[in-house]
PDB file of C-alpha atoms in Angstrom:
ATOM      1  CA  UNK A   1       0.219  -1.097 -15.428  1.00  0.00           C
ATOM      2  CA  UNK A   2      -2.396  -2.987 -13.350  1.00  0.00           C
ATOM      3  CA  UNK A   3      -5.270  -4.380 -15.390  1.00  0.00           C
ATOM      4  CA  UNK A   4      -8.089  -6.426 -13.822  1.00  0.00           C
ATOM      5  CA  UNK A   5     -10.475  -7.945 -16.336  1.00  0.00           C
ATOM      6  CA  UNK A   6     -13.676  -9.538 -14.992  1.00  0.00           C
ATOM      7  CA  UNK A   7     -11.668 -10.755 -11.997  1.00  0.00           C
ATOM      8  CA  UNK A   8     -13.089 -13.204  -9.466  1.00  0.00           C
ATOM      9  CA  UNK A   9     -11.350 -13.756  -6.119  1.00  0.00           C
ATOM     10  CA  UNK A  10     -11.955 -16.752  -3.891  1.00  0.00           C
ATOM     11  CA  UNK A  11     -11.023 -17.779  -0.332  1.00  0.00           C
ATOM     12  CA  UNK A  12     -11.665 -21.456   0.230  1.00  0.00           C
ATOM     13  CA  UNK A  13     -15.062 -22.102  -1.326  1.00  0.00           C
ATOM     14  CA  UNK A  14     -16.272 -18.537  -0.807  1.00  0.00           C
ATOM     15  CA  UNK A  15     -16.293 -16.071  -3.697  1.00  0.00           C
ATOM     16  CA  UNK A  16     -15.170 -12.709  -2.312  1.00  0.00           C
ATOM     17  CA  UNK A  17     -15.041 -10.692  -5.530  1.00  0.00           C
ATOM     18  CA  UNK A  18     -16.727 -11.303  -8.860  1.00  0.00           C
ATOM     19  CA  UNK A  19     -16.666  -9.459 -12.179  1.00  0.00           C
ATOM     20  CA  UNK A  20     -14.150  -6.799 -11.099  1.00  0.00           C
ATOM     21  CA  UNK A  21     -12.634  -4.783 -13.941  1.00  0.00           C
ATOM     22  CA  UNK A  22     -10.402  -1.734 -13.482  1.00  0.00           C
ATOM     23  CA  UNK A  23      -7.163  -0.177 -14.700  1.00  0.00           C
ATOM     24  CA  UNK A  24      -4.427   1.589 -12.735  1.00  0.00           C
ATOM     25  CA  UNK A  25      -2.037   3.380 -15.050  1.00  0.00           C
ATOM     26  CA  UNK A  26       1.516   4.575 -14.488  1.00  0.00           C
ATOM     27  CA  UNK A  27       1.457   7.535 -12.118  1.00  0.00           C
ATOM     28  CA  UNK A  28      -1.898   6.556 -10.618  1.00  0.00           C
ATOM     29  CA  UNK A  29      -2.909   5.422  -7.130  1.00  0.00           C
ATOM     30  CA  UNK A  30      -5.807   3.089  -6.296  1.00  0.00           C
ATOM     31  CA  UNK A  31      -7.035   2.841  -2.691  1.00  0.00           C
ATOM     32  CA  UNK A  32      -9.001  -0.221  -1.583  1.00  0.00           C
ATOM     33  CA  UNK A  33     -11.488   0.272   1.260  1.00  0.00           C
ATOM     34  CA  UNK A  34     -13.601  -2.335   2.997  1.00  0.00           C
ATOM     35  CA  UNK A  35     -14.565  -3.722   6.407  1.00  0.00           C
ATOM     36  CA  UNK A  36     -12.513  -6.352   8.222  1.00  0.00           C
ATOM     37  CA  UNK A  37     -12.657  -9.789   6.639  1.00  0.00           C
ATOM     38  CA  UNK A  38     -13.992  -8.547   3.325  1.00  0.00           C
ATOM     39  CA  UNK A  39     -11.018  -9.851   1.322  1.00  0.00           C
ATOM     40  CA  UNK A  40      -8.741  -6.862   0.748  1.00  0.00           C
ATOM     41  CA  UNK A  41      -5.566  -8.831   1.459  1.00  0.00           C
ATOM     42  CA  UNK A  42      -6.783 -11.773  -0.632  1.00  0.00           C
ATOM     43  CA  UNK A  43      -7.423  -9.373  -3.515  1.00  0.00           C
ATOM     44  CA  UNK A  44      -3.842  -8.083  -3.342  1.00  0.00           C
ATOM     45  CA  UNK A  45      -2.465 -11.626  -3.217  1.00  0.00           C
ATOM     46  CA  UNK A  46      -4.512 -12.520  -6.291  1.00  0.00           C
ATOM     47  CA  UNK A  47      -3.277  -9.457  -8.172  1.00  0.00           C
ATOM     48  CA  UNK A  48       0.282 -10.526  -7.304  1.00  0.00           C
ATOM     49  CA  UNK A  49      -0.430 -14.110  -8.486  1.00  0.00           C
ATOM     50  CA  UNK A  50       0.372 -15.453  -5.008  1.00  0.00           C
ATOM     51  CA  UNK A  51      -2.916 -17.275  -5.413  1.00  0.00           C
ATOM     52  CA  UNK A  52      -4.773 -17.952  -8.658  1.00  0.00           C
ATOM     53  CA  UNK A  53      -7.899 -15.994  -9.589  1.00  0.00           C
ATOM     54  CA  UNK A  54     -11.216 -17.837  -9.470  1.00  0.00           C
ATOM     55  CA  UNK A  55     -11.999 -16.257 -12.844  1.00  0.00           C
ATOM     56  CA  UNK A  56     -10.982 -13.445 -15.147  1.00  0.00           C
ATOM     57  CA  UNK A  57      -7.475 -12.092 -15.657  1.00  0.00           C
ATOM     58  CA  UNK A  58      -4.789  -9.983 -14.009  1.00  0.00           C
ATOM     59  CA  UNK A  59      -2.222  -8.235 -16.191  1.00  0.00           C
ATOM     60  CA  UNK A  60       0.752  -6.399 -14.686  1.00  0.00           C
ATOM     61  CA  UNK A  61       2.827  -4.127 -16.884  1.00  0.00           C
ATOM     62  CA  UNK A  62       6.046  -4.440 -14.918  1.00  0.00           C
ATOM     63  CA  UNK A  63       7.658  -5.840 -11.788  1.00  0.00           C
ATOM     64  CA  UNK A  64       5.530  -5.466  -8.650  1.00  0.00           C
ATOM     65  CA  UNK A  65       6.850  -4.899  -5.132  1.00  0.00           C
ATOM     66  CA  UNK A  66       4.667  -6.049  -2.237  1.00  0.00           C
ATOM     67  CA  UNK A  67       4.488  -4.643   1.295  1.00  0.00           C
ATOM     68  CA  UNK A  68       2.432  -6.969   3.547  1.00  0.00           C
ATOM     69  CA  UNK A  69       0.879  -5.925   6.836  1.00  0.00           C
ATOM     70  CA  UNK A  70       3.533  -7.490   9.065  1.00  0.00           C
ATOM     71  CA  UNK A  71       6.942  -8.979   8.330  1.00  0.00           C
ATOM     72  CA  UNK A  72       9.522 -10.677  10.527  1.00  0.00           C
ATOM     73  CA  UNK A  73      12.885 -12.366  10.130  1.00  0.00           C
ATOM     74  CA  UNK A  74      14.545 -15.263  11.921  1.00  0.00           C
ATOM     75  CA  UNK A  75      17.967 -13.699  11.450  1.00  0.00           C
ATOM     76  CA  UNK A  76      19.652 -10.789  13.217  1.00  0.00           C
ATOM     77  CA  UNK A  77      19.676  -8.448  10.233  1.00  0.00           C
ATOM     78  CA  UNK A  78      19.883  -4.717  10.722  1.00  0.00           C
ATOM     79  CA  UNK A  79      17.424  -2.373   9.063  1.00  0.00           C
ATOM     80  CA  UNK A  80      19.796  -1.469   6.225  1.00  0.00           C
ATOM     81  CA  UNK A  81      20.320  -5.126   5.334  1.00  0.00           C
ATOM     82  CA  UNK A  82      16.552  -5.718   5.206  1.00  0.00           C
ATOM     83  CA  UNK A  83      16.114  -2.733   2.894  1.00  0.00           C
ATOM     84  CA  UNK A  84      19.033  -3.880   0.714  1.00  0.00           C
ATOM     85  CA  UNK A  85      17.156  -7.166   0.164  1.00  0.00           C
ATOM     86  CA  UNK A  86      14.923  -5.151  -2.115  1.00  0.00           C
ATOM     87  CA  UNK A  87      17.844  -5.034  -4.549  1.00  0.00           C
ATOM     88  CA  UNK A  88      17.834  -8.845  -4.973  1.00  0.00           C
ATOM     89  CA  UNK A  89      16.021  -8.798  -8.301  1.00  0.00           C
ATOM     90  CA  UNK A  90      18.796  -6.624  -9.769  1.00  0.00           C
ATOM     91  CA  UNK A  91      21.622  -8.944  -8.683  1.00  0.00           C
ATOM     92  CA  UNK A  92      23.054 -12.026 -10.310  1.00  0.00           C
ATOM     93  CA  UNK A  93      22.616 -15.339  -8.520  1.00  0.00           C
ATOM     94  CA  UNK A  94      24.666 -15.321  -5.273  1.00  0.00           C
ATOM     95  CA  UNK A  95      26.071 -11.863  -6.051  1.00  0.00           C
ATOM     96  CA  UNK A  96      26.627  -9.465  -3.155  1.00  0.00           C
ATOM     97  CA  UNK A  97      25.111  -5.965  -3.221  1.00  0.00           C
ATOM     98  CA  UNK A  98      27.481  -3.395  -4.677  1.00  0.00           C
ATOM     99  CA  UNK A  99      28.136   0.078  -3.286  1.00  0.00           C
ATOM    100  CA  UNK A 100      25.500   1.444  -5.657  1.00  0.00           C
ATOM    101  CA  UNK A 101      22.913  -0.950  -4.180  1.00  0.00           C
ATOM    102  CA  UNK A 102      23.804   0.123  -0.636  1.00  0.00           C
ATOM    103  CA  UNK A 103      23.466   3.760  -1.673  1.00  0.00           C
ATOM    104  CA  UNK A 104      19.998   3.081  -3.092  1.00  0.00           C
ATOM    105  CA  UNK A 105      19.018   1.352   0.170  1.00  0.00           C
ATOM    106  CA  UNK A 106      20.209   4.363   2.178  1.00  0.00           C
ATOM    107  CA  UNK A 107      18.157   6.697  -0.035  1.00  0.00           C
ATOM    108  CA  UNK A 108      15.093   4.498   0.520  1.00  0.00           C
ATOM    109  CA  UNK A 109      15.587   4.713   4.293  1.00  0.00           C
ATOM    110  CA  UNK A 110      15.999   8.470   3.948  1.00  0.00           C
ATOM    111  CA  UNK A 111      12.656   8.638   2.112  1.00  0.00           C
ATOM    112  CA  UNK A 112      10.895   7.177   5.162  1.00  0.00           C
ATOM    113  CA  UNK A 113      13.052   9.190   7.611  1.00  0.00           C
ATOM    114  CA  UNK A 114      14.763   6.156   9.181  1.00  0.00           C
ATOM    115  CA  UNK A 115      18.417   6.614   8.222  1.00  0.00           C
ATOM    116  CA  UNK A 116      19.247   6.966  11.920  1.00  0.00           C
ATOM    117  CA  UNK A 117      18.049   3.379  12.441  1.00  0.00           C
ATOM    118  CA  UNK A 118      20.040   1.869   9.553  1.00  0.00           C
ATOM    119  CA  UNK A 119      22.226  -0.248  11.850  1.00  0.00           C
ATOM    120  CA  UNK A 120      19.521  -1.071  14.415  1.00  0.00           C
ATOM    121  CA  UNK A 121      18.580  -4.793  14.510  1.00  0.00           C
ATOM    122  CA  UNK A 122      15.304  -5.235  12.649  1.00  0.00           C
ATOM    123  CA  UNK A 123      13.815  -7.383  15.407  1.00  0.00           C
ATOM    124  CA  UNK A 124      14.355  -4.579  17.937  1.00  0.00           C
ATOM    125  CA  UNK A 125      12.348  -2.058  15.919  1.00  0.00           C
ATOM    126  CA  UNK A 126       8.788  -1.134  16.850  1.00  0.00           C
ATOM    127  CA  UNK A 127       5.924  -2.398  14.701  1.00  0.00           C
ATOM    128  CA  UNK A 128       5.602   0.974  13.024  1.00  0.00           C
ATOM    129  CA  UNK A 129       9.332   1.182  12.337  1.00  0.00           C
ATOM    130  CA  UNK A 130       9.299  -2.300  10.809  1.00  0.00           C
ATOM    131  CA  UNK A 131       6.486  -1.220   8.513  1.00  0.00           C
ATOM    132  CA  UNK A 132       8.478   1.803   7.384  1.00  0.00           C
ATOM    133  CA  UNK A 133      11.517  -0.416   6.748  1.00  0.00           C
ATOM    134  CA  UNK A 134       9.343  -2.761   4.656  1.00  0.00           C
ATOM    135  CA  UNK A 135       8.177   0.181   2.571  1.00  0.00           C
ATOM    136  CA  UNK A 136      11.795   1.325   2.164  1.00  0.00           C
ATOM    137  CA  UNK A 137      12.679  -2.180   0.932  1.00  0.00           C
ATOM    138  CA  UNK A 138       9.940  -1.938  -1.700  1.00  0.00           C
ATOM    139  CA  UNK A 139      11.234   1.482  -2.754  1.00  0.00           C
ATOM    140  CA  UNK A 140      14.770   0.073  -3.052  1.00  0.00           C
ATOM    141  CA  UNK A 141      13.533  -2.598  -5.476  1.00  0.00           C
ATOM    142  CA  UNK A 142      12.871   0.162  -8.050  1.00  0.00           C
ATOM    143  CA  UNK A 143       9.757  -1.649  -9.250  1.00  0.00           C
ATOM    144  CA  UNK A 144       7.229  -0.134 -11.638  1.00  0.00           C
ATOM    145  CA  UNK A 145       4.288  -1.289  -9.512  1.00  0.00           C
ATOM    146  CA  UNK A 146       3.799  -1.278  -5.752  1.00  0.00           C
ATOM    147  CA  UNK A 147       1.076  -3.029  -3.754  1.00  0.00           C
ATOM    148  CA  UNK A 148       0.762  -2.288  -0.050  1.00  0.00           C
ATOM    149  CA  UNK A 149      -1.507  -3.928   2.521  1.00  0.00           C
ATOM    150  CA  UNK A 150      -2.563  -1.325   5.103  1.00  0.00           C
ATOM    151  CA  UNK A 151       0.792   0.479   4.965  1.00  0.00           C
ATOM    152  CA  UNK A 152      -0.140   3.014   7.652  1.00  0.00           C
ATOM    153  CA  UNK A 153      -1.942   0.656  10.040  1.00  0.00           C
ATOM    154  CA  UNK A 154       0.758   0.669  12.739  1.00  0.00           C
ATOM    155  CA  UNK A 155       1.843   4.271  12.332  1.00  0.00           C
ATOM    156  CA  UNK A 156       1.174   7.465  14.279  1.00  0.00           C
ATOM    157  CA  UNK A 157      -0.122  10.553  12.497  1.00  0.00           C
ATOM    158  CA  UNK A 158       3.354  11.929  11.719  1.00  0.00           C
ATOM    159  CA  UNK A 159       4.503   8.674  10.146  1.00  0.00           C
ATOM    160  CA  UNK A 160       1.200   8.274   8.298  1.00  0.00           C
ATOM    161  CA  UNK A 161       1.932  11.637   6.716  1.00  0.00           C
ATOM    162  CA  UNK A 162       5.431  10.449   5.740  1.00  0.00           C
ATOM    163  CA  UNK A 163       4.041   7.338   4.027  1.00  0.00           C
ATOM    164  CA  UNK A 164       1.262   9.167   2.195  1.00  0.00           C
ATOM    165  CA  UNK A 165       3.765  11.770   0.995  1.00  0.00           C
ATOM    166  CA  UNK A 166       6.180   9.057  -0.158  1.00  0.00           C
ATOM    167  CA  UNK A 167       3.473   7.134  -2.041  1.00  0.00           C
ATOM    168  CA  UNK A 168       2.247  10.299  -3.738  1.00  0.00           C
ATOM    169  CA  UNK A 169       5.809  11.154  -4.781  1.00  0.00           C
ATOM    170  CA  UNK A 170       6.445   7.629  -6.111  1.00  0.00           C
ATOM    171  CA  UNK A 171       3.329   7.848  -8.257  1.00  0.00           C
ATOM    172  CA  UNK A 172       3.501  11.416  -9.498  1.00  0.00           C
ATOM    173  CA  UNK A 173       7.271  11.982  -9.716  1.00  0.00           C
ATOM    174  CA  UNK A 174       8.505   8.442 -10.455  1.00  0.00           C
ATOM    175  CA  UNK A 175       5.499   7.224 -12.456  1.00  0.00           C
ATOM    176  CA  UNK A 176       4.697   4.113 -10.390  1.00  0.00           C
ATOM    177  CA  UNK A 177       1.303   2.428 -10.379  1.00  0.00           C
ATOM    178  CA  UNK A 178       0.280   1.978  -6.729  1.00  0.00           C
ATOM    179  CA  UNK A 179      -2.508  -0.053  -5.129  1.00  0.00           C
ATOM    180  CA  UNK A 180      -2.978   0.007  -1.358  1.00  0.00           C
ATOM    181  CA  UNK A 181      -5.550  -1.154   1.167  1.00  0.00           C
ATOM    182  CA  UNK A 182      -6.534   0.976   4.124  1.00  0.00           C
ATOM    183  CA  UNK A 183      -9.109   1.383   6.877  1.00  0.00           C
ATOM    184  CA  UNK A 184      -8.725   5.169   6.641  1.00  0.00           C
ATOM    185  CA  UNK A 185     -10.940   6.703   3.923  1.00  0.00           C
ATOM    186  CA  UNK A 186      -9.163  10.011   4.433  1.00  0.00           C
ATOM    187  CA  UNK A 187      -5.981   8.393   3.093  1.00  0.00           C
ATOM    188  CA  UNK A 188      -7.852   7.620  -0.105  1.00  0.00           C
ATOM    189  CA  UNK A 189      -9.157  11.186  -0.207  1.00  0.00           C
ATOM    190  CA  UNK A 190      -5.672  12.573   0.250  1.00  0.00           C
ATOM    191  CA  UNK A 191      -3.675  10.685  -2.394  1.00  0.00           C
ATOM    192  CA  UNK A 192      -5.771   8.224  -4.418  1.00  0.00           C
ATOM    193  CA  UNK A 193      -6.903   8.901  -7.976  1.00  0.00           C
ATOM    194  CA  UNK A 194      -9.303   5.955  -7.815  1.00  0.00           C
ATOM    195  CA  UNK A 195     -10.953   4.096  -4.949  1.00  0.00           C
ATOM    196  CA  UNK A 196     -12.367   0.577  -4.823  1.00  0.00           C
ATOM    197  CA  UNK A 197     -15.107  -0.002  -2.246  1.00  0.00           C
ATOM    198  CA  UNK A 198     -15.493  -3.643  -1.206  1.00  0.00           C
ATOM    199  CA  UNK A 199     -19.051  -3.746   0.100  1.00  0.00           C
ATOM    200  CA  UNK A 200     -20.401  -6.862   1.787  1.00  0.00           C
ATOM    201  CA  UNK A 201     -22.356  -7.851  -1.331  1.00  0.00           C
ATOM    202  CA  UNK A 202     -20.485  -6.229  -4.239  1.00  0.00           C
ATOM    203  CA  UNK A 203     -17.609  -3.958  -5.274  1.00  0.00           C
ATOM    204  CA  UNK A 204     -17.694  -0.554  -6.910  1.00  0.00           C
ATOM    205  CA  UNK A 205     -14.814   1.572  -8.138  1.00  0.00           C
ATOM    206  CA  UNK A 206     -14.281   4.957  -9.705  1.00  0.00           C
ATOM    207  CA  UNK A 207     -12.704   8.361  -9.107  1.00  0.00           C
ATOM    208  CA  UNK A 208     -12.087   8.891  -5.401  1.00  0.00           C
ATOM    209  CA  UNK A 209     -14.217  12.024  -5.285  1.00  0.00           C
ATOM    210  CA  UNK A 210     -17.180   9.943  -6.470  1.00  0.00           C
ATOM    211  CA  UNK A 211     -16.526   6.972  -4.181  1.00  0.00           C
ATOM    212  CA  UNK A 212     -15.790   8.780  -0.900  1.00  0.00           C
ATOM    213  CA  UNK A 213     -19.260  10.220  -0.413  1.00  0.00           C
ATOM    214  CA  UNK A 214     -21.493  10.162   2.645  1.00  0.00           C
ATOM    215  CA  UNK A 215     -23.821   7.559   1.137  1.00  0.00           C
ATOM    216  CA  UNK A 216     -21.134   5.200  -0.186  1.00  0.00           C
ATOM    217  CA  UNK A 217     -18.981   5.234   2.957  1.00  0.00           C
ATOM    218  CA  UNK A 218     -21.998   4.909   5.256  1.00  0.00           C
ATOM    219  CA  UNK A 219     -23.050   1.810   3.340  1.00  0.00           C
ATOM    220  CA  UNK A 220     -19.513   0.435   3.378  1.00  0.00           C
ATOM    221  CA  UNK A 221     -18.980   0.720   7.139  1.00  0.00           C
ATOM    222  CA  UNK A 222     -22.543   0.306   8.375  1.00  0.00           C
ATOM    223  CA  UNK A 223     -22.716   3.580  10.289  1.00  0.00           C
ATOM    224  CA  UNK A 224     -23.281   7.226   9.358  1.00  0.00           C
ATOM    225  CA  UNK A 225     -20.208   8.837   7.792  1.00  0.00           C
ATOM    226  CA  UNK A 226     -19.752  12.442   6.707  1.00  0.00           C
ATOM    227  CA  UNK A 227     -17.210  13.643   4.161  1.00  0.00           C
ATOM    228  CA  UNK A 228     -16.039  17.140   5.109  1.00  0.00           C
ATOM    229  CA  UNK A 229     -13.971  19.805   3.372  1.00  0.00           C
ATOM    230  CA  UNK A 230     -12.050  22.722   4.844  1.00  0.00           C
ATOM    231  CA  UNK A 231     -10.053  25.540   3.305  1.00  0.00           C
ATOM    232  CA  UNK A 232      -6.961  26.351   5.337  1.00  0.00           C
ATOM    233  CA  UNK A 233      -3.544  27.851   4.568  1.00  0.00           C
ATOM    234  CA  UNK A 234      -4.563  28.390   0.961  1.00  0.00           C
ATOM    235  CA  UNK A 235      -5.488  24.784   0.242  1.00  0.00           C
ATOM    236  CA  UNK A 236      -8.533  22.537   0.322  1.00  0.00           C
ATOM    237  CA  UNK A 237      -8.399  19.854   3.016  1.00  0.00           C
ATOM    238  CA  UNK A 238     -10.711  16.853   2.891  1.00  0.00           C
ATOM    239  CA  UNK A 239     -11.591  14.536   5.752  1.00  0.00           C
ATOM    240  CA  UNK A 240     -13.942  11.838   6.957  1.00  0.00           C
ATOM    241  CA  UNK A 241     -16.036  12.068  10.105  1.00  0.00           C
ATOM    242  CA  UNK A 242     -17.607   8.802  11.396  1.00  0.00           C
ATOM    243  CA  UNK A 243     -20.698   9.391  13.551  1.00  0.00           C
ATOM    244  CA  UNK A 244     -20.041   6.746  16.190  1.00  0.00           C
ATOM    245  CA  UNK A 245     -22.992   5.547  18.234  1.00  0.00           C
TER     246      UNK A 245
END
């Protein structure tokens, strides 16, 4: 569904990524980890063809929905209307959303537990609520691929759990291919099949269990990091512990 073949990514005259090859199939999740300014957002924009690659190829096996870090609108739309915009690709030119489209938008809001805010003006929502509405809009598009730029960045722990649960369900139950950036390695541990580490000098990718190790994460973030595992309530729980100075 997402195929990167010897991809090079550039910002201005600076090459951020070179020789990157990976595949994200239907039903799989790829997490992208890296320090600030490393080029995670630029990588997503290149995958989406919002900017051309500096080399190599990107192949997408279906329509891709994109959730950026922050969105705004100049108009006084309510949350439901913003989510319904995700149906645009299914409508004829200038056609209005039908009842079925509105129903899909409501179900998308229900998935992120925001039905109670359906009629709230989008501009009056908190940053975290806006992010959840943006994710609901992507869900409503019924795309085969979803790319998200730090989808849980503005969210508290409860809402982080909602988003991770939703993304896992979209991949495993609805067969989407998902690629998301994050500053939380534990999010990769929790739901990602594969993880891409964008080091300062190179990139490496592979199964998450092989990428989210003490050595790899310590190198990535420039401080000691410990991957920990617990067994509680009959399940294995994995986490990341940064050893701050």
